[in-house]
Structures are given as structure tokens and as C-alpha cells.
C-alpha positions as CSV (number, residue, x, y, z in Angstrom):
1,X,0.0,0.0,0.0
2,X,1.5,3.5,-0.9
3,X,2.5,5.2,2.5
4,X,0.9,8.9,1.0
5,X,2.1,11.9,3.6
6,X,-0.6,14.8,4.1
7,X,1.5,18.4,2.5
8,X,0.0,20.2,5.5
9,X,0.6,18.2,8.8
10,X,2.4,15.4,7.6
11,X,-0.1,12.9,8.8
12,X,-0.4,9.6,7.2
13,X,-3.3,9.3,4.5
14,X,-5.8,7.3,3.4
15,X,-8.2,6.4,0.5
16,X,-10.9,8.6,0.1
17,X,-12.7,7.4,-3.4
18,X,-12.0,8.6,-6.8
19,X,-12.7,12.1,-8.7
20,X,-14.9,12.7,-11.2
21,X,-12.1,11.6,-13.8
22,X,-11.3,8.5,-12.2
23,X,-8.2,10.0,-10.1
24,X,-7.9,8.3,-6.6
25,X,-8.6,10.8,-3.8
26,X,-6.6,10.9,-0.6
27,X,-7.6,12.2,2.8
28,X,-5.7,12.8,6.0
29,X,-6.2,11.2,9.4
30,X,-5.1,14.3,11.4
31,X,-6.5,17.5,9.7
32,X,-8.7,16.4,7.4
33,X,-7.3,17.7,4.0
34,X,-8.1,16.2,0.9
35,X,-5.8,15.8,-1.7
36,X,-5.1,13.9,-5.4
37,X,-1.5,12.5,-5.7
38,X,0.0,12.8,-8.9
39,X,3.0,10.6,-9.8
40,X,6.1,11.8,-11.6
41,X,7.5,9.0,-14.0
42,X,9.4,11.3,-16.2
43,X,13.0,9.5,-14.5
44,X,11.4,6.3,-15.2
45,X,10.9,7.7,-18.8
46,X,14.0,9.0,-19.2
47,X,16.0,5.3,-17.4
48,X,14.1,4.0,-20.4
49,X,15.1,6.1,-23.0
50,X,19.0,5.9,-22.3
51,X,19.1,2.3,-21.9
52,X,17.0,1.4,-25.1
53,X,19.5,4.2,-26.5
54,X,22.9,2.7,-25.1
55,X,21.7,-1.3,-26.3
56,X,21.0,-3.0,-29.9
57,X,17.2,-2.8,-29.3
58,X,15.7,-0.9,-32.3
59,X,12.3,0.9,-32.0
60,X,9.9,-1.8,-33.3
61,X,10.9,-4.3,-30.5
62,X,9.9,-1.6,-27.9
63,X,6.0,-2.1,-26.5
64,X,3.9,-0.5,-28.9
65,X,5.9,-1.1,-31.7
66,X,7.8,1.9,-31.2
67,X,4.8,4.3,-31.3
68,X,4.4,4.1,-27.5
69,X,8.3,4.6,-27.1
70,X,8.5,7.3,-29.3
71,X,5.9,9.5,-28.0
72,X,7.1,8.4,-24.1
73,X,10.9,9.4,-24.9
74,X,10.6,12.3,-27.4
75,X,11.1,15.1,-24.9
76,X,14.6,13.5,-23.9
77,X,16.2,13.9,-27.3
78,X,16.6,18.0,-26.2
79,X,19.0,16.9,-23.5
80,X,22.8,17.8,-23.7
81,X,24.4,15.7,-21.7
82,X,27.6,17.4,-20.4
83,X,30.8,16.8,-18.4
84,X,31.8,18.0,-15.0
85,X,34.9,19.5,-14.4
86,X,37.3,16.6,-13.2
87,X,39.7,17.5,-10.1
88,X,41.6,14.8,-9.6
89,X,44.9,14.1,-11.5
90,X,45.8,11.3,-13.3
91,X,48.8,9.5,-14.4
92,X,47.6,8.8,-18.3
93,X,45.2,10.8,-20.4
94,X,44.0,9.0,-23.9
95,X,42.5,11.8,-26.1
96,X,41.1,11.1,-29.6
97,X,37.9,12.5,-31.8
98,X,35.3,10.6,-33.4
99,X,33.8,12.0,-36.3
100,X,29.8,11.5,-36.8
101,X,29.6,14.1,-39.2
102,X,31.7,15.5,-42.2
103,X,31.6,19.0,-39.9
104,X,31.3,17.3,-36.7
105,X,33.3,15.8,-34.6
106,X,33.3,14.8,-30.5
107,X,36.3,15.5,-29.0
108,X,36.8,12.6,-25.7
109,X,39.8,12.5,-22.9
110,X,39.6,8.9,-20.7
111,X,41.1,6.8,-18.7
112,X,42.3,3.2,-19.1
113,X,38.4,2.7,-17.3
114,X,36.4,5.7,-17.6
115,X,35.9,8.6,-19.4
116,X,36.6,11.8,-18.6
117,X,35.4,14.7,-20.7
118,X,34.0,15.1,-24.0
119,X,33.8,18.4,-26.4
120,X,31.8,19.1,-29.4
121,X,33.2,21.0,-32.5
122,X,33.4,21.3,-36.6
123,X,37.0,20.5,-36.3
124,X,40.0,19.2,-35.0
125,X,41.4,22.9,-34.1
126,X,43.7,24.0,-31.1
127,X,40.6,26.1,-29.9
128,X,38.7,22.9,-29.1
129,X,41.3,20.5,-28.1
130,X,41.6,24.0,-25.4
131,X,37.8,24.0,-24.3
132,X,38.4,20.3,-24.2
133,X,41.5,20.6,-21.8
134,X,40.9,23.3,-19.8
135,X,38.3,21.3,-18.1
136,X,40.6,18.6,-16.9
137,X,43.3,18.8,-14.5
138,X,47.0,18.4,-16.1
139,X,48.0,14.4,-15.9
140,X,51.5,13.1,-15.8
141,X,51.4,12.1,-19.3
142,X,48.9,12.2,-22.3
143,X,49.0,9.8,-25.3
144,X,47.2,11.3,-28.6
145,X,47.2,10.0,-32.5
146,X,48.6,13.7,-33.4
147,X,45.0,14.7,-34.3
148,X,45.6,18.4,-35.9
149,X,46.2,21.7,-33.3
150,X,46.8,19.0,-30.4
151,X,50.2,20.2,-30.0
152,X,49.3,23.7,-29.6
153,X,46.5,23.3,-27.4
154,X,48.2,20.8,-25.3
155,X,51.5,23.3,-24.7
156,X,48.9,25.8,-23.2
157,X,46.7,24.5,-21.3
158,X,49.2,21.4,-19.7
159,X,52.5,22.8,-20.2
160,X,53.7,20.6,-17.4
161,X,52.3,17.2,-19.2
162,X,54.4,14.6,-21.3
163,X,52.9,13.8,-24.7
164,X,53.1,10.3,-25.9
165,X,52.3,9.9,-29.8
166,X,50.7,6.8,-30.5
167,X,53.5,4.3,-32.0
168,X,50.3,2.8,-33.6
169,X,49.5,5.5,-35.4
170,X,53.5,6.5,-36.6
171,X,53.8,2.6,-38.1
172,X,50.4,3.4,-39.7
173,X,51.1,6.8,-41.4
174,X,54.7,5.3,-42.4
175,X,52.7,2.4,-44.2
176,X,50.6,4.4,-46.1
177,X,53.3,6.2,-47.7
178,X,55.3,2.5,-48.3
179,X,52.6,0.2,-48.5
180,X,53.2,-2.9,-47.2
181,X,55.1,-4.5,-50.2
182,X,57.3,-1.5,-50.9
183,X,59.3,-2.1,-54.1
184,X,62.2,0.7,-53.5
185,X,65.2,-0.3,-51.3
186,X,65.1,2.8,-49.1
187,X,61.0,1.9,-48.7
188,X,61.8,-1.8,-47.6
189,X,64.6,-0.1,-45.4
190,X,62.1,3.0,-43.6
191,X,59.0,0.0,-43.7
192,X,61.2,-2.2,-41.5
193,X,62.3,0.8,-39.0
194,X,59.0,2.0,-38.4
195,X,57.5,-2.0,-37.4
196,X,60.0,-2.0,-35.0
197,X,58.3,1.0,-33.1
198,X,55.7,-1.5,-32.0
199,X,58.1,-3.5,-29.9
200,X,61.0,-1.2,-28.3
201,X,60.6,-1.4,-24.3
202,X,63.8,0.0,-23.4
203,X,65.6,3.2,-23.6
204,X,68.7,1.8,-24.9
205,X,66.1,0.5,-28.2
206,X,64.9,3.4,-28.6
207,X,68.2,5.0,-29.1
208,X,69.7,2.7,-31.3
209,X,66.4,3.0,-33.4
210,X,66.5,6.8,-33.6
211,X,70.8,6.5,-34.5
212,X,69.7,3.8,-37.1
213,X,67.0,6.3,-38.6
214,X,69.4,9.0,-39.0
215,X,71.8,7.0,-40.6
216,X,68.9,6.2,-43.0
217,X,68.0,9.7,-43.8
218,X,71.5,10.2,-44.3
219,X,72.6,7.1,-46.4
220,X,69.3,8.1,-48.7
221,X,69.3,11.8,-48.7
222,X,70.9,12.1,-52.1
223,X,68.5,9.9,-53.5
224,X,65.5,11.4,-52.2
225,X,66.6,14.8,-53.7
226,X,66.1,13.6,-57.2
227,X,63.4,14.8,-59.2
228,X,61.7,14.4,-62.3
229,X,59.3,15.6,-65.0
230,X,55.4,15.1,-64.4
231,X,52.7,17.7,-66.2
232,X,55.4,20.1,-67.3
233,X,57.2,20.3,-63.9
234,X,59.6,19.1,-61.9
235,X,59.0,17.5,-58.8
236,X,60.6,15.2,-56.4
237,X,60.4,11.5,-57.3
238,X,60.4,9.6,-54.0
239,X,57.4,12.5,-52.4
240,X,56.0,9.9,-50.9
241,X,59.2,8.5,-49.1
242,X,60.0,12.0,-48.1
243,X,56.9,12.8,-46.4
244,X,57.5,9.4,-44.4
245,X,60.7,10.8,-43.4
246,X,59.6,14.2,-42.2
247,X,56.7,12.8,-40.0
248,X,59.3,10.7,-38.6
249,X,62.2,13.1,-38.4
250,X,59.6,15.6,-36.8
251,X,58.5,13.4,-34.1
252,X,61.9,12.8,-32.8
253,X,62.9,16.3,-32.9
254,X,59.8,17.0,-30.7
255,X,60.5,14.0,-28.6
256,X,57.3,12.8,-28.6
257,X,57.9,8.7,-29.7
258,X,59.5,7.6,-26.5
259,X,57.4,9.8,-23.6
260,X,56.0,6.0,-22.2
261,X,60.0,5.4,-21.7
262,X,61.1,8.2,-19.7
263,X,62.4,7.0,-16.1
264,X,60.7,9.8,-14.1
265,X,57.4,8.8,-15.2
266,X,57.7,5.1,-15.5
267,X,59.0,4.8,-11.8
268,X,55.6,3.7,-10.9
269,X,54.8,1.1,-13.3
270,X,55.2,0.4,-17.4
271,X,53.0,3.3,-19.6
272,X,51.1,2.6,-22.7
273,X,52.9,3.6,-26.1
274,X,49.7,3.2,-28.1
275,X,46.0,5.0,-27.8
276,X,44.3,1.5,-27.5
277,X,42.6,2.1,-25.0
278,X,40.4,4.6,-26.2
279,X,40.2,3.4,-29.9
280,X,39.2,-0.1,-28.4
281,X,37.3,0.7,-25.2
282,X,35.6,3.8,-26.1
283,X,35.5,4.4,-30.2
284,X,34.6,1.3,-30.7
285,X,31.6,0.9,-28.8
286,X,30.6,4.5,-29.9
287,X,30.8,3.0,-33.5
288,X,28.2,0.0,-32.0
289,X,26.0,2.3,-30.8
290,X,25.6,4.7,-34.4
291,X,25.4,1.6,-36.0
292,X,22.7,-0.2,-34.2
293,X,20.7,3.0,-34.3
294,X,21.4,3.9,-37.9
295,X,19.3,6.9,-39.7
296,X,19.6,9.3,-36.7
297,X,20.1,12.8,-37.9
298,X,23.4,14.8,-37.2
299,X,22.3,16.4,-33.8
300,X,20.7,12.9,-32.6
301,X,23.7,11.1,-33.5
302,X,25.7,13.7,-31.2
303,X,23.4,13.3,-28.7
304,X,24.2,9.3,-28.7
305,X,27.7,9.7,-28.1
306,X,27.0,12.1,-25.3
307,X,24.7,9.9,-23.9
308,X,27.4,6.9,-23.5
309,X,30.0,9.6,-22.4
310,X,27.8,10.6,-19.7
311,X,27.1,7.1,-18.7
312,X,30.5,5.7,-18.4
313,X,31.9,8.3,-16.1
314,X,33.6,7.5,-12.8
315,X,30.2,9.0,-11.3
316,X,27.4,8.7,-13.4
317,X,24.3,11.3,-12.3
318,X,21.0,9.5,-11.8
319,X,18.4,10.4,-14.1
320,X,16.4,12.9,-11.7
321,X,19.8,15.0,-11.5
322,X,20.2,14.9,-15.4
323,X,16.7,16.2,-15.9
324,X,17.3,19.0,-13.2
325,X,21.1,20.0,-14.3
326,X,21.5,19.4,-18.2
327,X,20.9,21.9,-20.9
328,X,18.4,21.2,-23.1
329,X,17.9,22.8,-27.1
330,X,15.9,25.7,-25.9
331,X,18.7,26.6,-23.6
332,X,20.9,27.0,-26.1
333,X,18.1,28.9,-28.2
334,X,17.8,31.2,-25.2
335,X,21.4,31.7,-24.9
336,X,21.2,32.6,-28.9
337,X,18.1,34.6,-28.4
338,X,19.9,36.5,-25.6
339,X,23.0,36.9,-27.1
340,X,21.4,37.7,-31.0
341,X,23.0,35.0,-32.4
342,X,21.0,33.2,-35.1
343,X,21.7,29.8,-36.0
344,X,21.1,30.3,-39.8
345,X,23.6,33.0,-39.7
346,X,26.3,30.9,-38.2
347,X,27.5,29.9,-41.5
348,X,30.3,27.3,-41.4
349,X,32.5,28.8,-38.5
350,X,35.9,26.7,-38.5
351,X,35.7,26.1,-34.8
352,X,32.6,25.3,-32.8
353,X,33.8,25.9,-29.8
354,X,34.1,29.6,-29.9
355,X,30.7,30.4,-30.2
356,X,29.2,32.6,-26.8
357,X,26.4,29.2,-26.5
358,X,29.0,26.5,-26.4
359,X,31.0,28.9,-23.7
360,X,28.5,29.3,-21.7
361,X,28.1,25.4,-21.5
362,X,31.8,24.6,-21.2
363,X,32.4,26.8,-19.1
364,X,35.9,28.3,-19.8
365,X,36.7,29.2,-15.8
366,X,39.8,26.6,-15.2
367,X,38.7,24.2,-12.6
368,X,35.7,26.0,-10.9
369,X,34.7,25.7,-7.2
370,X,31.3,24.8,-7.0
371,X,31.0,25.8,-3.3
372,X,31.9,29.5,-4.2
């Protein structure tokens, strides 16, 4: 039986027939006071929404058909999900972006187990890797795939931070210029170096591997000068070879290859060299979930990756505190409204993240106290 508490005394209730409209009426023991109850299911709706949402369930195996489960879930595609500011420092930060869009693109930061922040933009620009940043307290050491203005962004906002390139990711970009059957001497020679990457563990091989690419770059520079004829013009013959060697050449100059190496920061344990645990653990099942839930528009398919974001955070709010503390789409009209910024005027801005909306929701203040 429902224990139903009277709003005036506080009294316990009890069943006092229905209302003209079939409501149950409720009247208390102590003062008398009459009284419907109404029952606020909207959390229920919304547990219901993110977990049909985060599984391979499509509509049409929901009760109804669908129809039911659209109408019942509708109001909770206006939610932004969005990330709290996180405090605590960790030893390894994997950052990466995962493109739903041909203009946009979520920008996450994790952990080996959870994730930590996420950031929406139209590109991979040192302005949003910043608003992406700026919300997370400096680790010992981040690991990236080199996406484009990460260096910038990362030099100032964690000036103090190591930055691991993914190994995974230099063998990759090396290949593609090579292939894997490379018919050229010098080719075989660079295509050999660079699967080696995937299995140094000591300092001493990563010195000898760097003295052993120099000696390459040196034993082929005359070679890779050479050009020839093509459309009228000369240009270099081996292009592809020597933009192999300057993404290699550039990465040891910045001496970002062998950051999981250094003694300082392996003193407490062995550090990854690669970015697989975000491609694996979080791209991956962000992938699943667009692709169980194929035909979603741009926004909605946004929306999904914010929605798993928001669920696989160390703390993950409950779904009364997301309806009470997440933005919705007419916040962000407001904030437009307010601001007399129209969306059809936006154009194609090269970064999303400088707009006064996305501000606002980002919050730009570094590491806010929320007891202030």
C-alpha cells in the first residue's frame, strides 16, 4: 500500500474514493485535508530512454511497436548531456575524436576505465582541443594519435604534461606512404624501421632506433633529392618517401615517440605507447552504438555519443539530476536569443567551440569551485 504523507501536517493518508475523472482521492487522518497525488514518472521515462539508447534494441521491439516509445521518450532527445569538471589528476590521459559528421566531430579524454570529458566541434582545431583541456586537471602524461592543433592546445593549457604519440598510429602513417610490399630499397629499409616501433621497451632501443634512422636519412638523402618531369614540372620523385621521413624526423625532434619510456614517469609502473585504450574501449563501442541506431540525424547522433559519455563516467548522475542540471535545445536557443546570435547565420565557423552558446556550456573558468 503507498505510505501517502498529508503536505499540510504530515499525517499519514488514506483512500478517500476517486474524482470525477477517475483519479484516486486521498484524505488525511489528522487535519482532514483532501488531496489527489500525482506521480512523476518522467525519470522512469528518461531510465528508459538511455538504456534502449545505449543497447541494440531498435524501435519496433519496444512495447507499442515503437509508437508508444517514441511519444514516451521524445522530450529527452533535447537533453545535452555534459561533463563535469574533473579535479583529480591522473597519471595517463588518452584523447582522440570521433567523427559523426563530415563537420562534426566529439572530442573525448579517458582513462584506461572511464571517461573523462568530451567536447563538441566542426573540427580538429587547437581552440577545441583547449575548451576540451581546460576542463581537466594536467596528468603526468597524455597519449594522442597527433590529431591536428593538439600540440598547440596541449603546450597551453598542460604545459607541465608529457605527450606520448601513438606508435600505432607513426607505423600506420609510415605504411601508407610505403605500403606494405614497398618495391624501392630505401622503402623496404624505412617499412622495417617503423615495425620495430611496435616492440622497443627500453631506452637503450629506442636509441639505437633513432641512430639507425638518422643513418637512413643520411645514407638516402641524395637519392631522395632527385626529381623528375610530371605535367610540365619538376617534382621530387620519391614525395611519398619523403613525407614518411619528415613525420618521422619531426617526431623525434619534438620527442614525442618515447614519452612512455622516460624514467621519471615510468618509476611507478610500465606506460602505454599506443591509444588503445580509447580506440578499443571507447571508439569502438561509440561505432556499436551509431550503428545499431542507424538513420539518426546529425544532432541525434551527437546526442548518442553524449549519452554513453555521460554514462561511463567514474560518477554517473541519476536520471532525476540529469533532468534537473542538463541543458536542453531551448537553452541553447535562449542563450542565442539573448546573445542575438542566429543559427542560420552561423555559416560554417571553423571552430565550434568559440561560439558565446558552447562557452557558456563549457564553461571556460579553469577548474571552478562549486562551493563558491
Amino acid at each position: 500500500m503507498k505510505n501517502v504523507k498529508c503536505p499540510c501536517c504530515g499525517a499519514a493518508m488514506k483512500r478517500n474514493g476517486k474524482t470525477k475523472a477517475g483519479s484516486q482521492r486521498w484524505r488525511c487522518r489528522g487535519c482532514g485535508a483532501s488531496r489527489t497525488v500525482r506521480y512523476d514518472d518522467e525519470a522512469a521515462r528518461l531510465r528508459e530512454f538511455a538504456e534502449w539508447l545505449l543497447s541494440k534494441e531498435s524501435q519496433a521491439d519496444m512495447p507499442g511497436r515503437g509508437r508508444t516509445f517514441r511519444r514516451r521518450t521524445a522530450p529527452f532527445w533535447r537533453i545535452w548531456p555534459m561533463p563535469d569538471v574533473v579535479d583529480e589528476v591522473h597519471r595517463v590521459v588518452f584523447v582522440d575524436g570521433i567523427w559523426v559528421a563530415r563537420d562534426a566531430v566529439v572530442l573525448i579524454a579517458c582513462t584506461e576505465r572511464r571517461v573523462l570529458s568530451w567536447h563538441l566541434a566542426r573540427a580538429e582545431t587547437s581552440a577545441a582541443w583547449r575548451s576540451l583541456l581546460s576542463r581537466i586537471a594536467p596528468p603526468d602524461m597524455v597519449v594522442t594519435d597527433g590529431g591536428g592543433g593538439f600540440a598547440k592546445a596541449v603546450a597551453a593549457e598542460w604545459p607541465g604534461t608529457k605527450v606520448q604519440r601513438c606508435l600505432f598510429h607513426v607505423f600506420y602513417q609510415v605504411r601508407r606512404q610505403t605500403t606494405t610490399r614497398p618495391k624501392l630499397q630505401a622503402g623496404i629499409e624505412l617499412y622495417a624501421l617503423a615495425k620495430e616501433l611496435l616492440h622497443i621497451g627500453t631506452l637503450r632501443q629506442a636509441d639505437w632506433w633513432v641512430e639507425r634512422f638518422m643513418q637512413w636519412c643520411d645514407f638516402w638523402a641524395d637519392s631522395l633529392e632527385e626529381k623528375s618531369l610530371a605535367d610540365g614540372r619538376l617534382v621530387y620523385t620519391h614525395e611519398r618517401l619523403r613525407k614518411a621521413r619528415r613525420g618521422l624526423a619531426a617526431l623525434v625532434r619534438a620527442g614525442t615517440m618515447f614519452a612512455y619510456l622516460d624514467p621519471a614517469l615510468a618509476a611507478e609502473g610500465p606506460l602505454p605507447a599506443t591509444n588503445n585504450a580509447i580506440e578499443g574501449g571507447v571508439n569502438a563501442q561509440l561505432r556499436a552504438v551509431l550503428r545499431n541506431h542507424r538513420g539518426l540525424s546529425t544532432p541525434k547522433r551527437v546526442k548518442a555519443v553524449f549519452w554513453w559519455c555521460c554514462a561511463h563516467v567514474e560518477c554517473p548522475k541519476d536520471a532525476r539530476a540529469i533532468l534537473e542540471e542538463m541543458p536542453t535545445d531551448a537553452d541553447i536557443d535562449l542563450l542565442r536569443a539573448e546573445y542575438g546570435v542566429d543559427a542560420e547565420d552561423v555559416g560554417a565557423p571553423k571552430k565550434w567551440g568559440e561560439g558565446l552558446v558552447w562557452e557558456e556550456l563549457h564553461h571556460r573558468a579553469r577548474y571552478p569551485c562549486s562551493t563558491e
